[in-house]
PDB file of C-alpha atoms in Angstrom:
ATOM      1  CA  MET A   1     157.489 -45.048 -18.308  1.00  0.00           C
ATOM      2  CA  PRO A   2     154.823 -46.054 -20.889  1.00  0.00           C
ATOM      3  CA  GLU A   3     151.882 -48.167 -19.786  1.00  0.00           C
ATOM      4  CA  PRO A   4     152.115 -51.839 -20.811  1.00  0.00           C
ATOM      5  CA  HIS A   5     149.759 -53.094 -23.524  1.00  0.00           C
ATOM      6  CA  PRO A   6     146.512 -54.242 -21.823  1.00  0.00           C
ATOM      7  CA  VAL A   7     147.060 -57.891 -22.772  1.00  0.00           C
ATOM      8  CA  PHE A   8     150.375 -57.929 -20.897  1.00  0.00           C
ATOM      9  CA  ALA A   9     148.712 -56.508 -17.803  1.00  0.00           C
ATOM     10  CA  ASP A  10     145.873 -59.055 -17.935  1.00  0.00           C
ATOM     11  CA  PRO A  11     146.457 -61.609 -15.144  1.00  0.00           C
ATOM     12  CA  GLY A  12     143.898 -64.032 -16.577  1.00  0.00           C
ATOM     13  CA  PHE A  13     145.609 -64.403 -19.951  1.00  0.00           C
ATOM     14  CA  ARG A  14     147.918 -67.185 -18.787  1.00  0.00           C
ATOM     15  CA  SER A  15     144.956 -69.241 -17.591  1.00  0.00           C
ATOM     16  CA  ARG A  16     142.982 -68.739 -20.814  1.00  0.00           C
ATOM     17  CA  HIS A  17     146.015 -69.587 -22.916  1.00  0.00           C
ATOM     18  CA  GLY A  18     146.474 -72.710 -20.827  1.00  0.00           C
ATOM     19  CA  VAL A  19     143.074 -73.956 -21.967  1.00  0.00           C
ATOM     20  CA  LEU A  20     144.153 -73.753 -25.615  1.00  0.00           C
ATOM     21  CA  ALA A  21     147.571 -75.207 -24.846  1.00  0.00           C
ATOM     22  CA  GLY A  22     145.880 -78.163 -23.135  1.00  0.00           C
ATOM     23  CA  GLY A  23     144.190 -79.223 -26.362  1.00  0.00           C
ATOM     24  CA  TYR A  24     140.596 -80.181 -27.022  1.00  0.00           C
ATOM     25  CA  GLY A  25     138.347 -83.151 -27.703  1.00  0.00           C
ATOM     26  CA  HIS A  26     138.658 -84.718 -24.260  1.00  0.00           C
ATOM     27  CA  ARG A  27     134.971 -85.712 -24.211  1.00  0.00           C
ATOM     28  CA  ASP A  28     132.952 -87.953 -26.538  1.00  0.00           C
ATOM     29  CA  ASP A  29     130.080 -86.556 -28.571  1.00  0.00           C
ATOM     30  CA  PRO A  30     126.644 -86.690 -26.919  1.00  0.00           C
ATOM     31  CA  ASP A  31     124.181 -89.341 -28.078  1.00  0.00           C
ATOM     32  CA  ASP A  32     121.714 -86.624 -29.052  1.00  0.00           C
ATOM     33  CA  PRO A  33     122.941 -84.960 -32.302  1.00  0.00           C
ATOM     34  CA  SER A  34     121.128 -81.751 -31.405  1.00  0.00           C
ATOM     35  CA  ALA A  35     123.292 -81.445 -28.289  1.00  0.00           C
ATOM     36  CA  VAL A  36     126.535 -81.364 -30.288  1.00  0.00           C
ATOM     37  CA  LEU A  37     128.386 -78.111 -29.586  1.00  0.00           C
ATOM     38  CA  ALA A  38     129.659 -75.803 -32.317  1.00  0.00           C
ATOM     39  CA  MET A  39     130.983 -72.271 -32.696  1.00  0.00           C
ATOM     40  CA  PRO A  40     128.983 -70.304 -35.280  1.00  0.00           C
ATOM     41  CA  LEU A  41     131.104 -68.202 -37.638  1.00  0.00           C
ATOM     42  CA  VAL A  42     129.218 -65.482 -39.486  1.00  0.00           C
ATOM     43  CA  LEU A  43     130.759 -64.162 -42.701  1.00  0.00           C
ATOM     44  CA  HIS A  44     129.670 -60.749 -43.939  1.00  0.00           C
ATOM     45  CA  ILE A  45     129.233 -61.220 -47.696  1.00  0.00           C
ATOM     46  CA  PRO A  46     127.278 -58.329 -49.227  1.00  0.00           C
ATOM     47  CA  LYS A  47     125.780 -59.038 -52.622  1.00  0.00           C
ATOM     48  CA  ALA A  48     126.925 -55.825 -54.303  1.00  0.00           C
ATOM     49  CA  GLU A  49     130.525 -55.593 -53.074  1.00  0.00           C
ATOM     50  CA  PRO A  50     131.689 -58.913 -51.634  1.00  0.00           C
ATOM     51  CA  PRO A  51     135.052 -58.922 -49.849  1.00  0.00           C
ATOM     52  CA  ALA A  52     138.256 -60.508 -51.087  1.00  0.00           C
ATOM     53  CA  ARG A  53     138.376 -64.174 -50.103  1.00  0.00           C
ATOM     54  CA  SER A  54     141.785 -64.003 -48.393  1.00  0.00           C
ATOM     55  CA  ALA A  55     140.836 -60.899 -46.371  1.00  0.00           C
ATOM     56  CA  LEU A  56     137.588 -62.513 -45.225  1.00  0.00           C
ATOM     57  CA  LEU A  57     139.419 -65.659 -44.127  1.00  0.00           C
ATOM     58  CA  GLU A  58     141.901 -63.516 -42.202  1.00  0.00           C
ATOM     59  CA  ALA A  59     139.008 -61.811 -40.428  1.00  0.00           C
ATOM     60  CA  VAL A  60     137.564 -65.217 -39.497  1.00  0.00           C
ATOM     61  CA  ALA A  61     140.909 -66.482 -38.198  1.00  0.00           C
ATOM     62  CA  VAL A  62     141.414 -63.412 -36.035  1.00  0.00           C
ATOM     63  CA  ALA A  63     137.838 -63.377 -34.727  1.00  0.00           C
ATOM     64  CA  THR A  64     138.114 -67.030 -33.703  1.00  0.00           C
ATOM     65  CA  VAL A  65     141.347 -66.773 -31.754  1.00  0.00           C
ATOM     66  CA  ALA A  66     140.293 -63.430 -30.267  1.00  0.00           C
ATOM     67  CA  LEU A  67     137.144 -65.047 -28.860  1.00  0.00           C
ATOM     68  CA  CYS A  68     139.130 -68.044 -27.574  1.00  0.00           C
ATOM     69  CA  LEU A  69     141.389 -65.720 -25.558  1.00  0.00           C
ATOM     70  CA  ASP A  70     138.785 -63.122 -24.606  1.00  0.00           C
ATOM     71  CA  PRO A  71     138.518 -62.433 -20.846  1.00  0.00           C
ATOM     72  CA  ARG A  72     134.854 -63.447 -21.000  1.00  0.00           C
ATOM     73  CA  VAL A  73     135.675 -67.090 -21.867  1.00  0.00           C
ATOM     74  CA  GLY A  74     137.812 -67.745 -18.789  1.00  0.00           C
ATOM     75  CA  ALA A  75     139.635 -66.004 -16.008  1.00  0.00           C
ATOM     76  CA  GLY A  76     138.989 -62.316 -16.550  1.00  0.00           C
ATOM     77  CA  GLU A  77     141.087 -59.299 -15.748  1.00  0.00           C
ATOM     78  CA  ASP A  78     139.887 -59.460 -12.148  1.00  0.00           C
ATOM     79  CA  GLY A  79     140.714 -63.175 -11.893  1.00  0.00           C
ATOM     80  CA  GLY A  80     137.062 -64.201 -11.695  1.00  0.00           C
ATOM     81  CA  PRO A  81     135.174 -66.385 -14.209  1.00  0.00           C
ATOM     82  CA  GLY A  82     133.995 -64.746 -17.401  1.00  0.00           C
ATOM     83  CA  GLU A  83     130.366 -64.724 -18.500  1.00  0.00           C
ATOM     84  CA  TRP A  84     131.090 -67.009 -21.472  1.00  0.00           C
ATOM     85  CA  GLN A  85     133.326 -69.414 -19.563  1.00  0.00           C
ATOM     86  CA  ASP A  86     130.971 -72.364 -19.092  1.00  0.00           C
ATOM     87  CA  ALA A  87     129.836 -72.411 -22.718  1.00  0.00           C
ATOM     88  CA  PHE A  88     133.354 -72.039 -24.049  1.00  0.00           C
ATOM     89  CA  LEU A  89     134.946 -74.667 -21.819  1.00  0.00           C
ATOM     90  CA  ALA A  90     132.204 -77.190 -22.626  1.00  0.00           C
ATOM     91  CA  TRP A  91     132.848 -76.669 -26.350  1.00  0.00           C
ATOM     92  CA  ASN A  92     136.635 -76.750 -26.067  1.00  0.00           C
ATOM     93  CA  ASP A  93     136.457 -80.001 -24.128  1.00  0.00           C
ATOM     94  CA  ALA A  94     134.613 -81.593 -27.070  1.00  0.00           C
ATOM     95  CA  ARG A  95     135.505 -81.552 -30.761  1.00  0.00           C
ATOM     96  CA  ILE A  96     136.133 -78.000 -31.904  1.00  0.00           C
ATOM     97  CA  ARG A  97     133.332 -77.870 -34.448  1.00  0.00           C
ATOM     98  CA  LYS A  98     132.634 -74.622 -36.265  1.00  0.00           C
ATOM     99  CA  VAL A  99     129.789 -73.859 -38.663  1.00  0.00           C
ATOM    100  CA  SER A 100     130.101 -70.974 -41.122  1.00  0.00           C
ATOM    101  CA  ARG A 101     127.074 -68.964 -42.200  1.00  0.00           C
ATOM    102  CA  ARG A 102     126.759 -65.924 -44.404  1.00  0.00           C
ATOM    103  CA  ALA A 103     124.956 -62.692 -43.574  1.00  0.00           C
ATOM    104  CA  ARG A 104     124.304 -59.369 -45.238  1.00  0.00           C
ATOM    105  CA  GLY A 105     122.349 -56.216 -44.541  1.00  0.00           C
ATOM    106  CA  ALA A 106     119.901 -56.467 -41.647  1.00  0.00           C
ATOM    107  CA  GLN A 107     121.014 -60.034 -40.932  1.00  0.00           C
ATOM    108  CA  TRP A 108     124.593 -58.894 -40.350  1.00  0.00           C
ATOM    109  CA  ARG A 109     123.454 -56.052 -38.109  1.00  0.00           C
ATOM    110  CA  ALA A 110     121.277 -58.443 -36.095  1.00  0.00           C
ATOM    111  CA  VAL A 111     124.073 -60.875 -35.304  1.00  0.00           C
ATOM    112  CA  GLN A 112     126.086 -58.049 -33.744  1.00  0.00           C
ATOM    113  CA  GLU A 113     123.628 -58.290 -30.852  1.00  0.00           C
ATOM    114  CA  ILE A 114     124.574 -61.937 -30.183  1.00  0.00           C
ATOM    115  CA  ASP A 115     127.518 -62.689 -27.893  1.00  0.00           C
ATOM    116  CA  GLY A 116     130.720 -62.875 -29.883  1.00  0.00           C
ATOM    117  CA  VAL A 117     133.642 -61.006 -31.425  1.00  0.00           C
ATOM    118  CA  THR A 118     133.596 -59.133 -34.749  1.00  0.00           C
ATOM    119  CA  VAL A 119     136.780 -58.426 -36.706  1.00  0.00           C
ATOM    120  CA  ASP A 120     137.297 -56.197 -39.746  1.00  0.00           C
ATOM    121  CA  ARG A 121     140.287 -56.810 -41.992  1.00  0.00           C
ATOM    122  CA  GLY A 122     140.546 -54.379 -44.871  1.00  0.00           C
ATOM    123  CA  GLY A 123     136.782 -54.046 -45.112  1.00  0.00           C
ATOM    124  CA  ALA A 124     136.186 -57.802 -44.809  1.00  0.00           C
ATOM    125  CA  GLN A 125     134.179 -58.639 -41.706  1.00  0.00           C
ATOM    126  CA  ALA A 126     133.485 -61.804 -39.749  1.00  0.00           C
ATOM    127  CA  ARG A 127     132.000 -62.553 -36.340  1.00  0.00           C
ATOM    128  CA  ALA A 128     132.812 -65.559 -34.155  1.00  0.00           C
ATOM    129  CA  LEU A 129     129.971 -66.361 -31.760  1.00  0.00           C
ATOM    130  CA  VAL A 130     130.008 -68.064 -28.384  1.00  0.00           C
ATOM    131  CA  PRO A 131     129.622 -71.830 -28.936  1.00  0.00           C
ATOM    132  CA  GLY A 132     126.416 -73.665 -28.088  1.00  0.00           C
ATOM    133  CA  PRO A 133     124.271 -76.686 -29.018  1.00  0.00           C
ATOM    134  CA  VAL A 134     123.509 -76.941 -32.722  1.00  0.00           C
ATOM    135  CA  GLY A 135     119.908 -77.790 -31.891  1.00  0.00           C
ATOM    136  CA  ASP A 136     119.358 -74.682 -29.796  1.00  0.00           C
ATOM    137  CA  LEU A 137     120.502 -71.852 -32.037  1.00  0.00           C
ATOM    138  CA  ASP A 138     119.364 -68.288 -31.658  1.00  0.00           C
ATOM    139  CA  PRO A 139     116.786 -67.762 -34.462  1.00  0.00           C
ATOM    140  CA  ARG A 140     118.898 -64.915 -35.810  1.00  0.00           C
ATOM    141  CA  ILE A 141     121.675 -67.442 -36.459  1.00  0.00           C
ATOM    142  CA  ALA A 142     119.503 -70.395 -37.499  1.00  0.00           C
ATOM    143  CA  ARG A 143     117.954 -68.472 -40.382  1.00  0.00           C
ATOM    144  CA  LEU A 144     121.336 -67.674 -41.935  1.00  0.00           C
ATOM    145  CA  GLN A 145     122.378 -69.668 -44.975  1.00  0.00           C
ATOM    146  CA  ILE A 146     125.222 -72.167 -44.529  1.00  0.00           C
ATOM    147  CA  GLY A 147     126.046 -73.017 -48.144  1.00  0.00           C
ATOM    148  CA  GLY A 148     125.367 -71.644 -51.581  1.00  0.00           C
ATOM    149  CA  THR A 149     127.813 -68.741 -51.531  1.00  0.00           C
ATOM    150  CA  ASP A 150     131.468 -68.822 -52.486  1.00  0.00           C
ATOM    151  CA  LEU A 151     134.120 -66.255 -53.310  1.00  0.00           C
ATOM    152  CA  PRO A 152     136.731 -66.455 -56.066  1.00  0.00           C
ATOM    153  CA  HIS A 153     140.327 -67.075 -55.102  1.00  0.00           C
ATOM    154  CA  ASP A 154     142.351 -63.877 -55.121  1.00  0.00           C
ATOM    155  CA  ASP A 155     146.082 -63.275 -55.400  1.00  0.00           C
ATOM    156  CA  PRO A 156     147.165 -61.087 -52.457  1.00  0.00           C
ATOM    157  CA  VAL A 157     150.704 -59.793 -52.065  1.00  0.00           C
ATOM    158  CA  ASP A 158     153.250 -61.770 -50.075  1.00  0.00           C
ATOM    159  CA  ALA A 159     152.562 -61.879 -46.359  1.00  0.00           C
ATOM    160  CA  PRO A 160     154.537 -59.322 -44.304  1.00  0.00           C
ATOM    161  CA  ALA A 161     157.651 -60.640 -42.604  1.00  0.00           C
ATOM    162  CA  GLY A 162     157.115 -61.858 -39.063  1.00  0.00           C
ATOM    163  CA  VAL A 163     153.358 -62.333 -39.456  1.00  0.00           C
ATOM    164  CA  PRO A 164     151.922 -65.837 -38.912  1.00  0.00           C
ATOM    165  CA  VAL A 165     150.662 -67.334 -42.159  1.00  0.00           C
ATOM    166  CA  LEU A 166     147.769 -69.775 -42.384  1.00  0.00           C
ATOM    167  CA  TRP A 167     148.330 -71.781 -45.552  1.00  0.00           C
ATOM    168  CA  VAL A 168     145.192 -73.286 -47.103  1.00  0.00           C
ATOM    169  CA  ASN A 169     145.536 -76.538 -49.050  1.00  0.00           C
ATOM    170  CA  ALA A 170     144.396 -75.283 -52.462  1.00  0.00           C
ATOM    171  CA  ALA A 171     144.212 -78.800 -53.897  1.00  0.00           C
ATOM    172  CA  LEU A 172     141.178 -79.575 -51.739  1.00  0.00           C
ATOM    173  CA  GLY A 173     139.032 -76.943 -53.460  1.00  0.00           C
ATOM    174  CA  MET A 174     137.246 -75.964 -50.240  1.00  0.00           C
ATOM    175  CA  THR A 175     134.383 -73.468 -50.354  1.00  0.00           C
ATOM    176  CA  VAL A 176     134.885 -70.222 -48.481  1.00  0.00           C
ATOM    177  CA  GLY A 177     132.622 -71.477 -45.673  1.00  0.00           C
ATOM    178  CA  LYS A 178     134.625 -74.674 -45.215  1.00  0.00           C
ATOM    179  CA  ALA A 179     137.925 -72.799 -45.444  1.00  0.00           C
ATOM    180  CA  ALA A 180     136.656 -70.320 -42.853  1.00  0.00           C
ATOM    181  CA  ALA A 181     136.084 -73.074 -40.315  1.00  0.00           C
ATOM    182  CA  GLN A 182     139.522 -74.511 -41.056  1.00  0.00           C
ATOM    183  CA  VAL A 183     141.458 -71.252 -40.653  1.00  0.00           C
ATOM    184  CA  GLY A 184     139.495 -70.690 -37.449  1.00  0.00           C
ATOM    185  CA  HIS A 185     140.776 -74.042 -36.193  1.00  0.00           C
ATOM    186  CA  ALA A 186     144.296 -73.125 -37.297  1.00  0.00           C
ATOM    187  CA  SER A 187     144.435 -69.802 -35.476  1.00  0.00           C
ATOM    188  CA  MET A 188     143.369 -71.288 -32.139  1.00  0.00           C
ATOM    189  CA  LEU A 189     145.703 -74.287 -32.538  1.00  0.00           C
ATOM    190  CA  LEU A 190     148.570 -71.927 -33.326  1.00  0.00           C
ATOM    191  CA  ALA A 191     147.848 -69.841 -30.234  1.00  0.00           C
ATOM    192  CA  GLY A 192     147.855 -72.985 -28.103  1.00  0.00           C
ATOM    193  CA  ALA A 193     151.138 -74.165 -29.637  1.00  0.00           C
ATOM    194  CA  LEU A 194     152.888 -70.884 -28.826  1.00  0.00           C
ATOM    195  CA  ASP A 195     154.385 -70.365 -25.385  1.00  0.00           C
ATOM    196  CA  VAL A 196     152.400 -67.927 -23.283  1.00  0.00           C
ATOM    197  CA  ASP A 197     154.755 -64.976 -23.828  1.00  0.00           C
ATOM    198  CA  SER A 198     154.685 -65.452 -27.610  1.00  0.00           C
ATOM    199  CA  ALA A 199     150.897 -65.745 -27.480  1.00  0.00           C
ATOM    200  CA  ARG A 200     150.734 -62.505 -25.476  1.00  0.00           C
ATOM    201  CA  ALA A 201     152.917 -60.790 -28.051  1.00  0.00           C
ATOM    202  CA  TRP A 202     150.674 -62.035 -30.858  1.00  0.00           C
ATOM    203  CA  ALA A 203     147.594 -60.849 -28.980  1.00  0.00           C
ATOM    204  CA  ALA A 204     149.194 -57.417 -28.621  1.00  0.00           C
ATOM    205  CA  THR A 205     149.248 -57.140 -32.438  1.00  0.00           C
ATOM    206  CA  GLY A 206     145.528 -57.898 -32.585  1.00  0.00           C
ATOM    207  CA  PHE A 207     146.380 -61.445 -33.704  1.00  0.00           C
ATOM    208  CA  ARG A 208     147.609 -60.108 -37.027  1.00  0.00           C
ATOM    209  CA  CYS A 209     147.979 -62.940 -39.534  1.00  0.00           C
ATOM    210  CA  ALA A 210     147.799 -63.686 -43.240  1.00  0.00           C
ATOM    211  CA  VAL A 211     145.859 -66.367 -45.112  1.00  0.00           C
ATOM    212  CA  ARG A 212     147.350 -67.642 -48.349  1.00  0.00           C
ATOM    213  CA  ASP A 213     146.635 -70.525 -50.709  1.00  0.00           C
ATOM    214  CA  ALA A 214     149.367 -73.154 -51.004  1.00  0.00           C
ATOM    215  CA  ASP A 215     149.806 -74.884 -54.363  1.00  0.00           C
ATOM    216  CA  PRO A 216     150.815 -78.572 -54.327  1.00  0.00           C
ATOM    217  CA  GLY A 217     154.537 -77.819 -54.396  1.00  0.00           C
ATOM    218  CA  ARG A 218     154.456 -75.400 -51.501  1.00  0.00           C
ATOM    219  CA  TRP A 219     152.038 -77.649 -49.619  1.00  0.00           C
ATOM    220  CA  SER A 220     154.486 -80.548 -49.811  1.00  0.00           C
ATOM    221  CA  GLU A 221     157.218 -78.348 -48.335  1.00  0.00           C
ATOM    222  CA  LEU A 222     154.917 -77.160 -45.572  1.00  0.00           C
ATOM    223  CA  ALA A 223     153.888 -80.729 -44.718  1.00  0.00           C
ATOM    224  CA  VAL A 224     157.540 -81.667 -44.283  1.00  0.00           C
ATOM    225  CA  GLY A 225     157.895 -78.656 -41.997  1.00  0.00           C
ATOM    226  CA  VAL A 226     155.005 -79.905 -39.853  1.00  0.00           C
ATOM    227  CA  GLU A 227     156.816 -83.213 -39.378  1.00  0.00           C
ATOM    228  CA  GLU A 228     159.899 -81.261 -38.296  1.00  0.00           C
ATOM    229  CA  GLY A 229     157.937 -79.117 -35.843  1.00  0.00           C
ATOM    230  CA  ALA A 230     157.952 -75.986 -38.025  1.00  0.00           C
ATOM    231  CA  GLY A 231     154.204 -75.667 -38.369  1.00  0.00           C
ATOM    232  CA  VAL A 232     150.826 -76.578 -36.904  1.00  0.00           C
ATOM    233  CA  ALA A 233     148.426 -78.580 -39.066  1.00  0.00           C
ATOM    234  CA  VAL A 234     144.650 -78.881 -39.037  1.00  0.00           C
ATOM    235  CA  ARG A 235     143.405 -82.367 -39.829  1.00  0.00           C
ATOM    236  CA  ASP A 236     139.714 -82.421 -40.618  1.00  0.00           C
ATOM    237  CA  ALA A 237     137.263 -85.009 -39.332  1.00  0.00           C
ATOM    238  CA  GLY A 238     135.742 -85.231 -42.793  1.00  0.00           C
ATOM    239  CA  PHE A 239     132.113 -84.446 -41.989  1.00  0.00           C
ATOM    240  CA  THR A 240     131.813 -82.143 -45.028  1.00  0.00           C
ATOM    241  CA  GLU A 241     133.621 -81.550 -48.331  1.00  0.00           C
ATOM    242  CA  VAL A 242     136.911 -83.358 -47.601  1.00  0.00           C
ATOM    243  CA  GLU A 243     137.996 -86.872 -46.733  1.00  0.00           C
ATOM    244  CA  PRO A 244     138.512 -87.728 -43.034  1.00  0.00           C
ATOM    245  CA  GLY A 245     142.040 -86.956 -41.919  1.00  0.00           C
ATOM    246  CA  SER A 246     142.684 -84.430 -44.691  1.00  0.00           C
ATOM    247  CA  MET A 247     145.260 -81.817 -43.785  1.00  0.00           C
ATOM    248  CA  THR A 248     143.446 -78.585 -44.632  1.00  0.00           C
ATOM    249  CA  VAL A 249     145.511 -75.714 -43.201  1.00  0.00           C
ATOM    250  CA  ILE A 250     149.072 -75.346 -41.953  1.00  0.00           C
ATOM    251  CA  ALA A 251     149.949 -72.404 -39.711  1.00  0.00           C
ATOM    252  CA  THR A 252     153.530 -71.153 -39.697  1.00  0.00           C
ATOM    253  CA  VAL A 253     155.387 -68.402 -37.877  1.00  0.00           C
ATOM    254  CA  SER A 254     158.380 -66.930 -39.711  1.00  0.00           C
TER     255      SER A 254
END
């Protein structure tokens, strides 16, 4: 008899999934702005050969949800607490803020030494890092640029059947950094919305997903689907780029 996929044999997965299923934002922001918690997302954007925008956003989405369900953020394979558990749970209990930064060359190599998860999708690479206070960043993260770099919209082929799709609201004109944070939100919200067996099955695929732009017509259809329970929507707090309450990404499972 073949061995089960490791994620199905992981006794701590149910507990970690339960954290995502339980939602977030249960605690008010601290009075000290520097104590606000955020998950850094590092986008590998080389100057000479930058990745396709959609592939990079897929890498970000996968890296985010992979970190959120990693044994190190909760009950591990041995049932004991993971080394990233306290930091992750503190962040998940607050607003799920994410801050995207770009890296290339030596900067990208340096961030591989910081706790997190790196994902490569078709040569596009992103790393989700363990959350922490925005005022106490590792210098290797703090020196990375937040804005100033964007990628052109591409036109990838239709998403494969059966693969979750994270639809980005094209009308909002989000930069790649803003869109990265939003698809990161979407992937973890989708995982939490799935029942634990479906989440396990998704994890067994390596959290395979597709990111696609939705034009106004498709977006309207997707928004109706959200109201009918056929999708999970990200509504942004409006700190940057978009108006508060804007629906930025809708995740669907065909």
